[in-house]
mmCIF file with all atom_site columns, C-alpha atoms in Angstrom:
data_model
loop_
_atom_site.group_PDB
_atom_site.id
_atom_site.type_symbol
_atom_site.label_atom_id
_atom_site.label_alt_id
_atom_site.label_comp_id
_atom_site.label_asym_id
_atom_site.label_entity_id
_atom_site.label_seq_id
_atom_site.pdbx_PDB_ins_code
_atom_site.Cartn_x
_atom_site.Cartn_y
_atom_site.Cartn_z
_atom_site.occupancy
_atom_site.B_iso_or_equiv
_atom_site.pdbx_formal_charge
_atom_site.auth_seq_id
_atom_site.auth_comp_id
_atom_site.auth_asym_id
_atom_site.auth_atom_id
_atom_site.pdbx_PDB_model_num
ATOM 1   C CA . MET L 1 1   ? 122.985 69.786  146.105 1.00 42.00 ? 1   MET L CA 1
ATOM 2   C CA . SER L 1 2   ? 120.518 67.840  148.156 1.00 44.00 ? 2   SER L CA 1
ATOM 3   C CA . ALA L 1 3   ? 120.106 70.723  150.626 1.00 48.00 ? 3   ALA L CA 1
ATOM 4   C CA . VAL L 1 4   ? 118.410 72.763  147.885 1.00 55.00 ? 4   VAL L CA 1
ATOM 5   C CA . GLU L 1 5   ? 115.318 71.856  145.884 1.00 68.00 ? 5   GLU L CA 1
ATOM 6   C CA . SER L 1 6   ? 116.202 70.227  142.580 1.00 74.00 ? 6   SER L CA 1
ATOM 7   C CA . VAL L 1 7   ? 115.789 72.120  139.337 1.00 88.00 ? 7   VAL L CA 1
ATOM 8   C CA . GLY L 1 8   ? 114.171 69.426  137.262 1.00 90.00 ? 8   GLY L CA 1
ATOM 9   C CA . PRO L 1 9   ? 110.937 68.442  135.546 1.00 93.00 ? 9   PRO L CA 1
ATOM 10  C CA . GLN L 1 10  ? 108.906 69.234  138.674 1.00 93.00 ? 10  GLN L CA 1
ATOM 11  C CA . ALA L 1 11  ? 109.738 72.947  138.129 1.00 94.00 ? 11  ALA L CA 1
ATOM 12  C CA . LEU L 1 12  ? 108.213 73.026  134.627 1.00 96.00 ? 12  LEU L CA 1
ATOM 13  C CA . PRO L 1 13  ? 104.560 73.714  135.627 1.00 96.00 ? 13  PRO L CA 1
ATOM 14  C CA . ALA L 1 14  ? 105.552 76.827  137.599 1.00 95.00 ? 14  ALA L CA 1
ATOM 15  C CA . LEU L 1 15  ? 107.694 78.079  134.716 1.00 97.00 ? 15  LEU L CA 1
ATOM 16  C CA . GLN L 1 16  ? 104.858 77.418  132.241 1.00 97.00 ? 16  GLN L CA 1
ATOM 17  C CA . GLU L 1 17  ? 102.538 79.444  134.467 1.00 97.00 ? 17  GLU L CA 1
ATOM 18  C CA . GLN L 1 18  ? 105.077 82.278  134.504 1.00 97.00 ? 18  GLN L CA 1
ATOM 19  C CA . VAL L 1 19  ? 105.295 82.217  130.692 1.00 98.00 ? 19  VAL L CA 1
ATOM 20  C CA . GLU L 1 20  ? 101.494 82.447  130.502 1.00 98.00 ? 20  GLU L CA 1
ATOM 21  C CA . GLN L 1 21  ? 101.503 85.421  132.924 1.00 98.00 ? 21  GLN L CA 1
ATOM 22  C CA . ILE L 1 22  ? 104.147 87.230  130.875 1.00 98.00 ? 22  ILE L CA 1
ATOM 23  C CA . ILE L 1 23  ? 102.249 86.658  127.616 1.00 99.00 ? 23  ILE L CA 1
ATOM 24  C CA . ALA L 1 24  ? 99.038  87.936  129.237 1.00 98.00 ? 24  ALA L CA 1
ATOM 25  C CA . GLU L 1 25  ? 100.858 91.041  130.498 1.00 98.00 ? 25  GLU L CA 1
ATOM 26  C CA . ALA L 1 26  ? 102.324 91.709  127.050 1.00 98.00 ? 26  ALA L CA 1
ATOM 27  C CA . LYS L 1 27  ? 98.853  91.525  125.495 1.00 98.00 ? 27  LYS L CA 1
ATOM 28  C CA . ARG L 1 28  ? 97.448  93.731  128.280 1.00 98.00 ? 28  ARG L CA 1
ATOM 29  C CA . GLN L 1 29  ? 100.096 96.369  127.549 1.00 98.00 ? 29  GLN L CA 1
ATOM 30  C CA . GLY L 1 30  ? 99.333  96.357  123.823 1.00 97.00 ? 30  GLY L CA 1
ATOM 31  C CA . ALA L 1 31  ? 101.638 93.869  122.129 1.00 98.00 ? 31  ALA L CA 1
ATOM 32  C CA . SER L 1 32  ? 100.121 92.317  119.032 1.00 97.00 ? 32  SER L CA 1
ATOM 33  C CA . ALA L 1 33  ? 102.321 89.204  119.387 1.00 98.00 ? 33  ALA L CA 1
ATOM 34  C CA . CYS L 1 34  ? 105.115 87.970  121.632 1.00 98.00 ? 34  CYS L CA 1
ATOM 35  C CA . GLU L 1 35  ? 107.402 85.111  122.551 1.00 98.00 ? 35  GLU L CA 1
ATOM 36  C CA . VAL L 1 36  ? 108.869 84.387  125.971 1.00 99.00 ? 36  VAL L CA 1
ATOM 37  C CA . ALA L 1 37  ? 111.625 82.140  127.310 1.00 98.00 ? 37  ALA L CA 1
ATOM 38  C CA . VAL L 1 38  ? 111.955 81.473  131.048 1.00 98.00 ? 38  VAL L CA 1
ATOM 39  C CA . SER L 1 39  ? 114.843 79.579  132.592 1.00 97.00 ? 39  SER L CA 1
ATOM 40  C CA . LEU L 1 40  ? 115.791 78.242  136.010 1.00 97.00 ? 40  LEU L CA 1
ATOM 41  C CA . GLU L 1 41  ? 119.270 76.841  136.584 1.00 96.00 ? 41  GLU L CA 1
ATOM 42  C CA . GLN L 1 42  ? 121.499 75.793  139.436 1.00 95.00 ? 42  GLN L CA 1
ATOM 43  C CA . GLY L 1 43  ? 124.908 74.308  139.822 1.00 95.00 ? 43  GLY L CA 1
ATOM 44  C CA . LEU L 1 44  ? 127.758 73.377  142.109 1.00 96.00 ? 44  LEU L CA 1
ATOM 45  C CA . SER L 1 45  ? 131.424 73.848  141.310 1.00 97.00 ? 45  SER L CA 1
ATOM 46  C CA . THR L 1 46  ? 134.408 72.853  143.422 1.00 97.00 ? 46  THR L CA 1
ATOM 47  C CA . SER L 1 47  ? 138.072 73.272  142.665 1.00 97.00 ? 47  SER L CA 1
ATOM 48  C CA . VAL L 1 48  ? 141.152 71.994  144.439 1.00 97.00 ? 48  VAL L CA 1
ATOM 49  C CA . ARG L 1 49  ? 144.813 72.780  143.858 1.00 96.00 ? 49  ARG L CA 1
ATOM 50  C CA . GLN L 1 50  ? 147.880 71.282  145.494 1.00 93.00 ? 50  GLN L CA 1
ATOM 51  C CA . ARG L 1 51  ? 145.665 69.092  147.702 1.00 91.00 ? 51  ARG L CA 1
ATOM 52  C CA . GLU L 1 52  ? 143.831 72.129  149.090 1.00 94.00 ? 52  GLU L CA 1
ATOM 53  C CA . VAL L 1 53  ? 140.283 73.321  148.451 1.00 97.00 ? 53  VAL L CA 1
ATOM 54  C CA . GLU L 1 54  ? 140.350 76.544  146.431 1.00 96.00 ? 54  GLU L CA 1
ATOM 55  C CA . THR L 1 55  ? 136.672 77.220  145.788 1.00 97.00 ? 55  THR L CA 1
ATOM 56  C CA . VAL L 1 56  ? 133.217 75.860  146.433 1.00 97.00 ? 56  VAL L CA 1
ATOM 57  C CA . GLU L 1 57  ? 130.526 77.751  144.569 1.00 97.00 ? 57  GLU L CA 1
ATOM 58  C CA . PHE L 1 58  ? 126.781 77.282  144.340 1.00 96.00 ? 58  PHE L CA 1
ATOM 59  C CA . ASN L 1 59  ? 124.656 79.178  141.852 1.00 95.00 ? 59  ASN L CA 1
ATOM 60  C CA . ARG L 1 60  ? 120.924 79.388  141.309 1.00 94.00 ? 60  ARG L CA 1
ATOM 61  C CA . ASP L 1 61  ? 119.699 81.700  138.575 1.00 96.00 ? 61  ASP L CA 1
ATOM 62  C CA . GLN L 1 62  ? 116.297 82.469  137.151 1.00 96.00 ? 62  GLN L CA 1
ATOM 63  C CA . GLY L 1 63  ? 115.272 84.879  134.471 1.00 97.00 ? 63  GLY L CA 1
ATOM 64  C CA . PHE L 1 64  ? 113.194 85.502  131.407 1.00 98.00 ? 64  PHE L CA 1
ATOM 65  C CA . GLY L 1 65  ? 113.416 87.231  128.091 1.00 98.00 ? 65  GLY L CA 1
ATOM 66  C CA . ILE L 1 66  ? 110.614 88.538  125.930 1.00 99.00 ? 66  ILE L CA 1
ATOM 67  C CA . THR L 1 67  ? 110.444 89.591  122.314 1.00 98.00 ? 67  THR L CA 1
ATOM 68  C CA . LEU L 1 68  ? 107.236 91.353  121.436 1.00 98.00 ? 68  LEU L CA 1
ATOM 69  C CA . TYR L 1 69  ? 105.741 92.973  118.402 1.00 98.00 ? 69  TYR L CA 1
ATOM 70  C CA . VAL L 1 70  ? 103.578 96.013  117.881 1.00 97.00 ? 70  VAL L CA 1
ATOM 71  C CA . GLY L 1 71  ? 102.444 95.406  114.353 1.00 95.00 ? 71  GLY L CA 1
ATOM 72  C CA . GLN L 1 72  ? 105.734 94.805  112.540 1.00 95.00 ? 72  GLN L CA 1
ATOM 73  C CA . ARG L 1 73  ? 107.849 96.651  115.118 1.00 97.00 ? 73  ARG L CA 1
ATOM 74  C CA . LYS L 1 74  ? 109.961 94.499  117.426 1.00 98.00 ? 74  LYS L CA 1
ATOM 75  C CA . GLY L 1 75  ? 111.336 95.012  120.937 1.00 98.00 ? 75  GLY L CA 1
ATOM 76  C CA . SER L 1 76  ? 113.173 92.691  123.312 1.00 98.00 ? 76  SER L CA 1
ATOM 77  C CA . ALA L 1 77  ? 114.066 92.826  127.006 1.00 99.00 ? 77  ALA L CA 1
ATOM 78  C CA . SER L 1 78  ? 115.234 90.405  129.668 1.00 98.00 ? 78  SER L CA 1
ATOM 79  C CA . THR L 1 79  ? 115.664 90.288  133.428 1.00 98.00 ? 79  THR L CA 1
ATOM 80  C CA . SER L 1 80  ? 116.856 88.085  136.234 1.00 96.00 ? 80  SER L CA 1
ATOM 81  C CA . ALA L 1 81  ? 114.251 89.569  138.564 1.00 94.00 ? 81  ALA L CA 1
ATOM 82  C CA . SER L 1 82  ? 110.964 87.800  139.231 1.00 88.00 ? 82  SER L CA 1
ATOM 83  C CA . GLY L 1 83  ? 107.485 88.688  140.360 1.00 94.00 ? 83  GLY L CA 1
ATOM 84  C CA . PRO L 1 84  ? 104.626 90.778  138.980 1.00 96.00 ? 84  PRO L CA 1
ATOM 85  C CA . GLU L 1 85  ? 106.524 94.096  139.088 1.00 97.00 ? 85  GLU L CA 1
ATOM 86  C CA . ALA L 1 86  ? 109.500 92.653  137.198 1.00 97.00 ? 86  ALA L CA 1
ATOM 87  C CA . ILE L 1 87  ? 107.132 91.222  134.584 1.00 98.00 ? 87  ILE L CA 1
ATOM 88  C CA . ARG L 1 88  ? 105.339 94.572  134.136 1.00 98.00 ? 88  ARG L CA 1
ATOM 89  C CA . GLU L 1 89  ? 108.603 96.529  133.907 1.00 98.00 ? 89  GLU L CA 1
ATOM 90  C CA . THR L 1 90  ? 110.321 94.130  131.509 1.00 98.00 ? 90  THR L CA 1
ATOM 91  C CA . VAL L 1 91  ? 107.305 93.977  129.202 1.00 99.00 ? 91  VAL L CA 1
ATOM 92  C CA . ALA L 1 92  ? 107.071 97.788  129.315 1.00 99.00 ? 92  ALA L CA 1
ATOM 93  C CA . ALA L 1 93  ? 110.771 98.071  128.398 1.00 99.00 ? 93  ALA L CA 1
ATOM 94  C CA . ALA L 1 94  ? 110.347 95.747  125.406 1.00 99.00 ? 94  ALA L CA 1
ATOM 95  C CA . LEU L 1 95  ? 107.232 97.650  124.359 1.00 98.00 ? 95  LEU L CA 1
ATOM 96  C CA . ALA L 1 96  ? 109.060 100.994 124.533 1.00 98.00 ? 96  ALA L CA 1
ATOM 97  C CA . ILE L 1 97  ? 111.822 99.583  122.334 1.00 98.00 ? 97  ILE L CA 1
ATOM 98  C CA . ALA L 1 98  ? 109.289 98.230  119.828 1.00 97.00 ? 98  ALA L CA 1
ATOM 99  C CA . LYS L 1 99  ? 107.586 101.612 119.563 1.00 94.00 ? 99  LYS L CA 1
ATOM 100 C CA . HIS L 1 100 ? 110.895 103.203 118.548 1.00 95.00 ? 100 HIS L CA 1
ATOM 101 C CA . THR L 1 101 ? 111.971 100.679 115.926 1.00 95.00 ? 101 THR L CA 1
ATOM 102 C CA . SER L 1 102 ? 111.195 100.752 112.238 1.00 95.00 ? 102 SER L CA 1
ATOM 103 C CA . GLU L 1 103 ? 108.556 98.481  110.812 1.00 94.00 ? 103 GLU L CA 1
ATOM 104 C CA . ASP L 1 104 ? 109.901 95.335  109.199 1.00 92.00 ? 104 ASP L CA 1
ATOM 105 C CA . GLU L 1 105 ? 107.433 93.362  107.112 1.00 92.00 ? 105 GLU L CA 1
ATOM 106 C CA . ALA L 1 106 ? 109.505 90.187  107.617 1.00 91.00 ? 106 ALA L CA 1
ATOM 107 C CA . SER L 1 107 ? 109.392 90.573  111.404 1.00 91.00 ? 107 SER L CA 1
ATOM 108 C CA . GLY L 1 108 ? 107.095 88.503  113.584 1.00 93.00 ? 108 GLY L CA 1
ATOM 109 C CA . LEU L 1 109 ? 106.368 85.051  114.894 1.00 96.00 ? 109 LEU L CA 1
ATOM 110 C CA . ALA L 1 110 ? 106.286 82.042  112.628 1.00 93.00 ? 110 ALA L CA 1
ATOM 111 C CA . ASP L 1 111 ? 102.825 81.188  111.351 1.00 93.00 ? 111 ASP L CA 1
ATOM 112 C CA . ALA L 1 112 ? 100.642 79.585  114.035 1.00 94.00 ? 112 ALA L CA 1
ATOM 113 C CA . ALA L 1 113 ? 100.058 76.545  111.803 1.00 93.00 ? 113 ALA L CA 1
ATOM 114 C CA . LEU L 1 114 ? 103.784 75.786  111.980 1.00 92.00 ? 114 LEU L CA 1
ATOM 115 C CA . MET L 1 115 ? 103.851 75.452  115.771 1.00 91.00 ? 115 MET L CA 1
ATOM 116 C CA . ALA L 1 116 ? 104.676 71.991  117.131 1.00 90.00 ? 116 ALA L CA 1
ATOM 117 C CA . LYS L 1 117 ? 101.689 70.084  118.479 1.00 89.00 ? 117 LYS L CA 1
ATOM 118 C CA . ASP L 1 118 ? 102.977 66.860  120.032 1.00 88.00 ? 118 ASP L CA 1
ATOM 119 C CA . LEU L 1 119 ? 106.087 67.515  122.079 1.00 89.00 ? 119 LEU L CA 1
ATOM 120 C CA . GLN L 1 120 ? 108.274 64.523  122.859 1.00 89.00 ? 120 GLN L CA 1
ATOM 121 C CA . ASP L 1 121 ? 110.019 63.834  126.150 1.00 89.00 ? 121 ASP L CA 1
ATOM 122 C CA . PHE L 1 122 ? 113.664 63.228  125.266 1.00 91.00 ? 122 PHE L CA 1
ATOM 123 C CA . ASP L 1 123 ? 114.577 62.119  128.809 1.00 91.00 ? 123 ASP L CA 1
ATOM 124 C CA . LEU L 1 124 ? 117.206 64.857  129.140 1.00 91.00 ? 124 LEU L CA 1
ATOM 125 C CA . PHE L 1 125 ? 117.181 65.279  132.922 1.00 92.00 ? 125 PHE L CA 1
ATOM 126 C CA . HIS L 1 126 ? 119.492 63.028  134.905 1.00 91.00 ? 126 HIS L CA 1
ATOM 127 C CA . GLU L 1 127 ? 120.032 64.476  138.346 1.00 89.00 ? 127 GLU L CA 1
ATOM 128 C CA . TRP L 1 128 ? 123.359 64.027  140.085 1.00 89.00 ? 128 TRP L CA 1
ATOM 129 C CA . ASP L 1 129 ? 122.609 64.443  143.770 1.00 87.00 ? 129 ASP L CA 1
ATOM 130 C CA . ILE L 1 130 ? 126.057 65.297  145.119 1.00 93.00 ? 130 ILE L CA 1
ATOM 131 C CA . THR L 1 131 ? 126.972 67.277  148.214 1.00 95.00 ? 131 THR L CA 1
ATOM 132 C CA . PRO L 1 132 ? 129.792 69.830  148.275 1.00 96.00 ? 132 PRO L CA 1
ATOM 133 C CA . GLU L 1 133 ? 131.739 67.455  150.531 1.00 97.00 ? 133 GLU L CA 1
ATOM 134 C CA . GLN L 1 134 ? 131.413 64.620  148.020 1.00 97.00 ? 134 GLN L CA 1
ATOM 135 C CA . ALA L 1 135 ? 132.446 66.920  145.164 1.00 97.00 ? 135 ALA L CA 1
ATOM 136 C CA . ILE L 1 136 ? 135.529 68.072  147.089 1.00 97.00 ? 136 ILE L CA 1
ATOM 137 C CA . GLU L 1 137 ? 136.488 64.477  147.885 1.00 97.00 ? 137 GLU L CA 1
ATOM 138 C CA . MET L 1 138 ? 136.146 63.450  144.232 1.00 97.00 ? 138 MET L CA 1
ATOM 139 C CA . ALA L 1 139 ? 138.210 66.419  143.022 1.00 96.00 ? 139 ALA L CA 1
ATOM 140 C CA . LEU L 1 140 ? 140.918 65.711  145.616 1.00 96.00 ? 140 LEU L CA 1
ATOM 141 C CA . SER L 1 141 ? 140.928 62.058  144.569 1.00 96.00 ? 141 SER L CA 1
ATOM 142 C CA . CYS L 1 142 ? 141.345 62.994  140.885 1.00 94.00 ? 142 CYS L CA 1
ATOM 143 C CA . GLU L 1 143 ? 144.206 65.336  141.661 1.00 94.00 ? 143 GLU L CA 1
ATOM 144 C CA . ALA L 1 144 ? 145.871 62.696  143.860 1.00 93.00 ? 144 ALA L CA 1
ATOM 145 C CA . ALA L 1 145 ? 145.601 60.177  141.019 1.00 93.00 ? 145 ALA L CA 1
ATOM 146 C CA . ALA L 1 146 ? 147.451 62.601  138.744 1.00 90.00 ? 146 ALA L CA 1
ATOM 147 C CA . PHE L 1 147 ? 150.234 63.090  141.290 1.00 91.00 ? 147 PHE L CA 1
ATOM 148 C CA . ASP L 1 148 ? 150.456 59.326  141.867 1.00 92.00 ? 148 ASP L CA 1
ATOM 149 C CA . THR L 1 149 ? 151.149 58.554  138.193 1.00 93.00 ? 149 THR L CA 1
ATOM 150 C CA . ASP L 1 150 ? 154.719 59.893  138.331 1.00 91.00 ? 150 ASP L CA 1
ATOM 151 C CA . SER L 1 151 ? 156.873 61.142  141.213 1.00 90.00 ? 151 SER L CA 1
ATOM 152 C CA . ARG L 1 152 ? 158.240 63.899  138.981 1.00 91.00 ? 152 ARG L CA 1
ATOM 153 C CA . ILE L 1 153 ? 154.848 65.616  138.993 1.00 88.00 ? 153 ILE L CA 1
ATOM 154 C CA . LYS L 1 154 ? 155.209 68.279  141.685 1.00 86.00 ? 154 LYS L CA 1
ATOM 155 C CA . ASN L 1 155 ? 152.676 70.865  140.599 1.00 88.00 ? 155 ASN L CA 1
ATOM 156 C CA . ALA L 1 156 ? 149.218 70.866  139.037 1.00 86.00 ? 156 ALA L CA 1
ATOM 157 C CA . ASP L 1 157 ? 146.893 73.579  137.837 1.00 89.00 ? 157 ASP L CA 1
ATOM 158 C CA . GLY L 1 158 ? 144.147 72.068  139.940 1.00 91.00 ? 158 GLY L CA 1
ATOM 159 C CA . THR L 1 159 ? 141.073 69.961  139.465 1.00 95.00 ? 159 THR L CA 1
ATOM 160 C CA . THR L 1 160 ? 137.516 71.185  139.088 1.00 96.00 ? 160 THR L CA 1
ATOM 161 C CA . LEU L 1 161 ? 134.299 69.241  139.476 1.00 97.00 ? 161 LEU L CA 1
ATOM 162 C CA . SER L 1 162 ? 131.095 70.930  138.345 1.00 96.00 ? 162 SER L CA 1
ATOM 163 C CA . THR L 1 163 ? 127.498 69.857  138.042 1.00 94.00 ? 163 THR L CA 1
ATOM 164 C CA . HIS L 1 164 ? 124.655 71.840  136.525 1.00 93.00 ? 164 HIS L CA 1
ATOM 165 C CA . GLN L 1 165 ? 120.943 71.356  136.044 1.00 94.00 ? 165 GLN L CA 1
ATOM 166 C CA . GLY L 1 166 ? 118.257 73.532  134.618 1.00 95.00 ? 166 GLY L CA 1
ATOM 167 C CA . CYS L 1 167 ? 114.968 73.841  132.857 1.00 96.00 ? 167 CYS L CA 1
ATOM 168 C CA . ARG L 1 168 ? 113.612 76.160  130.214 1.00 97.00 ? 168 ARG L CA 1
ATOM 169 C CA . VAL L 1 169 ? 110.111 76.947  128.978 1.00 98.00 ? 169 VAL L CA 1
ATOM 170 C CA . TYR L 1 170 ? 109.256 78.775  125.754 1.00 98.00 ? 170 TYR L CA 1
ATOM 171 C CA . GLY L 1 171 ? 105.838 80.080  124.817 1.00 98.00 ? 171 GLY L CA 1
ATOM 172 C CA . ASN L 1 172 ? 104.273 82.514  122.399 1.00 98.00 ? 172 ASN L CA 1
ATOM 173 C CA . SER L 1 173 ? 101.043 84.352  121.790 1.00 98.00 ? 173 SER L CA 1
ATOM 174 C CA . HIS L 1 174 ? 99.967  81.754  119.203 1.00 97.00 ? 174 HIS L CA 1
ATOM 175 C CA . GLY L 1 175 ? 99.259  79.428  122.133 1.00 96.00 ? 175 GLY L CA 1
ATOM 176 C CA . PHE L 1 176 ? 102.412 77.337  121.873 1.00 97.00 ? 176 PHE L CA 1
ATOM 177 C CA . ILE L 1 177 ? 104.105 76.450  125.140 1.00 97.00 ? 177 ILE L CA 1
ATOM 178 C CA . GLY L 1 178 ? 106.741 73.824  125.767 1.00 96.00 ? 178 GLY L CA 1
ATOM 179 C CA . GLY L 1 179 ? 109.718 73.158  127.958 1.00 96.00 ? 179 GLY L CA 1
ATOM 180 C CA . TYR L 1 180 ? 112.369 70.730  129.035 1.00 95.00 ? 180 TYR L CA 1
ATOM 181 C CA . ALA L 1 181 ? 114.590 69.948  131.988 1.00 94.00 ? 181 ALA L CA 1
#
């Protein structure tokens, strides 16, 4: 995936900024509280069958979801679109839902005092920089190894090699924001 920018820790500041923009928009539109999760993911998948390449797929997805509150009324919406218009529309959709739900006195964010303060880095991101050609070669090699174990093996359901990376940021109107890759 070296031809495409990596989805790793370096993407976190931009996602944190997006979370802050979404929270600000929710407040601007009248939400009394909200929580937002933004994600960015990408992956490569190759499959071979009978010593032939069947598929090579690349995916890159981004999106966000918001749950907001108007008093004790709750609404949620999500989108895979990005940009200011998508933020405005998704917040407006969640707000419209919240305005039509019943009040629930148990609904809302956890108390602000319960929010984590010192977030640890768990060293979760371990990039595997592999090209589609390398992935195909590895999958073909694995399938060949299966065929080589016994001459009676004439057919196989195929071999798939997939790699995936992503990052996620969560924030809420209490001022908490944190993420990982």
